[in-house]
Amino acid sequence: MAKERGRPGGAMRFVVKPFHRWLRRDDKRRRAESRQGEQTMAVIIMEGVLFVALLATGGALLYWIVVNFTPAGVWLQQTRNRKRIDRAAELACPIHGRHTNDQLVRLATGEQVCPDCYRETAHG
């Protein structure tokens, strides 16, 4: 390693230290410990990832059980069905039949009206 030392005149010079410390026998042991530390860290990270995956799987299993085997699941399914039926009923005009959501005319009150009914009402 190079190290800077100041001279009395303000100029800097580099003193190169020998690399003999890298050639010591205990450096092999240090490198082995370092590799072992890296492996230990990888094991800890993998354990954390697997724990998070376990929590996600447990949560998904709990949700599936609640939705399929409890009264709360039946209530959720009925609510979804009711909303779907209500949306379909809003798109159907009793006189002119079904329309898509894009075809309906929205009034200032926020109500949606069949385009044919709107033409008949507005233009007489």
Tab-separated table of C-alpha atoms in Angstrom, residues 10-111:
chain	number	residue	atom	x	y	z
A	10	GLY	CA	5.313	21.020	1.808
A	11	ALA	CA	5.976	18.493	-0.964
A	12	MET	CA	4.460	15.063	-0.587
A	13	ARG	CA	6.247	11.818	-1.270
A	14	PHE	CA	4.907	8.303	-1.465
A	15	VAL	CA	6.365	5.560	0.658
A	16	VAL	CA	5.575	2.101	-0.619
A	17	LYS	CA	5.101	-0.526	2.061
A	18	PRO	CA	5.979	-4.073	1.136
A	19	PHE	CA	3.158	-6.533	0.529
A	20	HIS	CA	4.711	-9.126	2.810
A	21	ARG	CA	1.679	-9.156	5.068
A	22	TRP	CA	-0.349	-10.682	2.217
A	23	LEU	CA	2.061	-13.563	2.113
A	24	ARG	CA	1.512	-14.630	5.698
A	25	ARG	CA	0.046	-18.041	6.469
A	26	ASP	CA	-2.853	-16.694	8.504
A	27	ASP	CA	-4.118	-14.797	5.442
A	28	LYS	CA	-5.378	-18.084	4.000
A	29	ARG	CA	-7.324	-18.589	7.195
A	30	ARG	CA	-8.725	-15.051	6.946
A	31	ARG	CA	-9.795	-15.602	3.358
A	32	ALA	CA	-11.481	-18.880	4.322
A	33	GLU	CA	-13.302	-17.127	7.175
A	34	SER	CA	-14.350	-14.375	4.782
A	35	ARG	CA	-15.770	-16.916	2.336
A	36	GLN	CA	-17.538	-18.666	5.195
A	37	GLY	CA	-18.989	-15.310	6.299
A	38	GLU	CA	-20.281	-14.695	2.758
A	39	GLN	CA	-21.892	-18.133	2.717
A	40	THR	CA	-23.473	-17.473	6.109
A	41	MET	CA	-24.878	-14.176	4.814
A	42	ALA	CA	-26.327	-15.921	1.750
A	43	VAL	CA	-27.992	-18.481	4.018
A	44	ILE	CA	-29.505	-15.705	6.165
A	45	ILE	CA	-30.853	-13.880	3.097
A	46	MET	CA	-32.295	-17.098	1.665
A	47	GLU	CA	-33.946	-17.859	4.996
A	48	GLY	CA	-35.563	-14.401	4.974
A	49	VAL	CA	-36.851	-14.879	1.438
A	50	LEU	CA	-38.302	-18.278	2.295
A	51	PHE	CA	-39.956	-16.858	5.427
A	52	VAL	CA	-41.650	-14.119	3.386
A	53	ALA	CA	-42.787	-16.754	0.869
A	54	LEU	CA	-44.196	-18.820	3.744
A	55	LEU	CA	-46.148	-15.814	5.052
A	56	ALA	CA	-47.531	-15.065	1.579
A	57	THR	CA	-48.578	-18.691	1.111
A	58	GLY	CA	-50.235	-18.772	4.535
A	59	GLY	CA	-52.123	-15.554	3.774
A	60	ALA	CA	-53.299	-16.881	0.414
A	61	LEU	CA	-54.444	-20.142	2.018
A	62	LEU	CA	-56.337	-18.253	4.740
A	63	TYR	CA	-58.039	-16.046	2.118
A	64	TRP	CA	-59.027	-19.104	0.059
A	65	ILE	CA	-60.489	-20.841	3.134
A	66	VAL	CA	-62.463	-17.732	4.149
A	67	VAL	CA	-63.838	-17.208	0.636
A	68	ASN	CA	-64.799	-20.828	-0.010
A	69	PHE	CA	-65.842	-22.256	3.366
A	70	THR	CA	-67.339	-19.485	5.518
A	71	PRO	CA	-70.518	-17.388	5.479
A	72	ALA	CA	-68.339	-14.345	4.781
A	73	GLY	CA	-67.329	-15.952	1.484
A	74	VAL	CA	-70.968	-16.536	0.558
A	75	TRP	CA	-71.753	-12.911	1.409
A	76	LEU	CA	-68.849	-11.684	-0.772
A	77	GLN	CA	-69.990	-13.830	-3.700
A	78	GLN	CA	-73.587	-12.615	-3.400
A	79	THR	CA	-72.420	-9.000	-3.272
A	80	ARG	CA	-70.319	-9.481	-6.429
A	81	ASN	CA	-73.249	-11.128	-8.218
A	82	ARG	CA	-75.643	-8.374	-7.139
A	83	LYS	CA	-73.306	-5.658	-8.441
A	84	ARG	CA	-72.918	-7.463	-11.768
A	85	ILE	CA	-76.706	-7.813	-12.141
A	86	ASP	CA	-77.248	-4.145	-11.220
A	87	ARG	CA	-74.685	-3.006	-13.815
A	88	ALA	CA	-76.356	-5.150	-16.475
A	89	ALA	CA	-79.794	-3.780	-15.510
A	90	GLU	CA	-78.567	-0.187	-15.794
A	91	LEU	CA	-77.440	-0.842	-19.367
A	92	ALA	CA	-80.824	-2.215	-20.465
A	93	CYS	CA	-83.532	0.212	-21.575
A	94	PRO	CA	-87.070	-1.187	-21.051
A	95	ILE	CA	-88.172	0.202	-24.446
A	96	HIS	CA	-85.112	-0.054	-26.700
A	97	GLY	CA	-83.185	-2.959	-25.161
A	98	ARG	CA	-79.540	-3.329	-24.175
A	99	HIS	CA	-76.795	-0.785	-24.848
A	100	THR	CA	-73.103	-0.642	-24.007
A	101	ASN	CA	-71.822	1.748	-21.389
A	102	ASP	CA	-70.237	3.885	-24.139
A	103	GLN	CA	-73.584	4.397	-25.899
A	104	LEU	CA	-75.487	5.722	-22.874
A	105	VAL	CA	-75.965	9.480	-22.427
A	106	ARG	CA	-75.125	10.926	-19.005
A	107	LEU	CA	-77.466	13.701	-17.875
A	108	ALA	CA	-76.489	16.668	-15.691
A	109	THR	CA	-77.978	14.863	-12.683
A	110	GLY	CA	-75.567	11.943	-13.225
A	111	GLU	CA	-78.263	9.589	-14.462
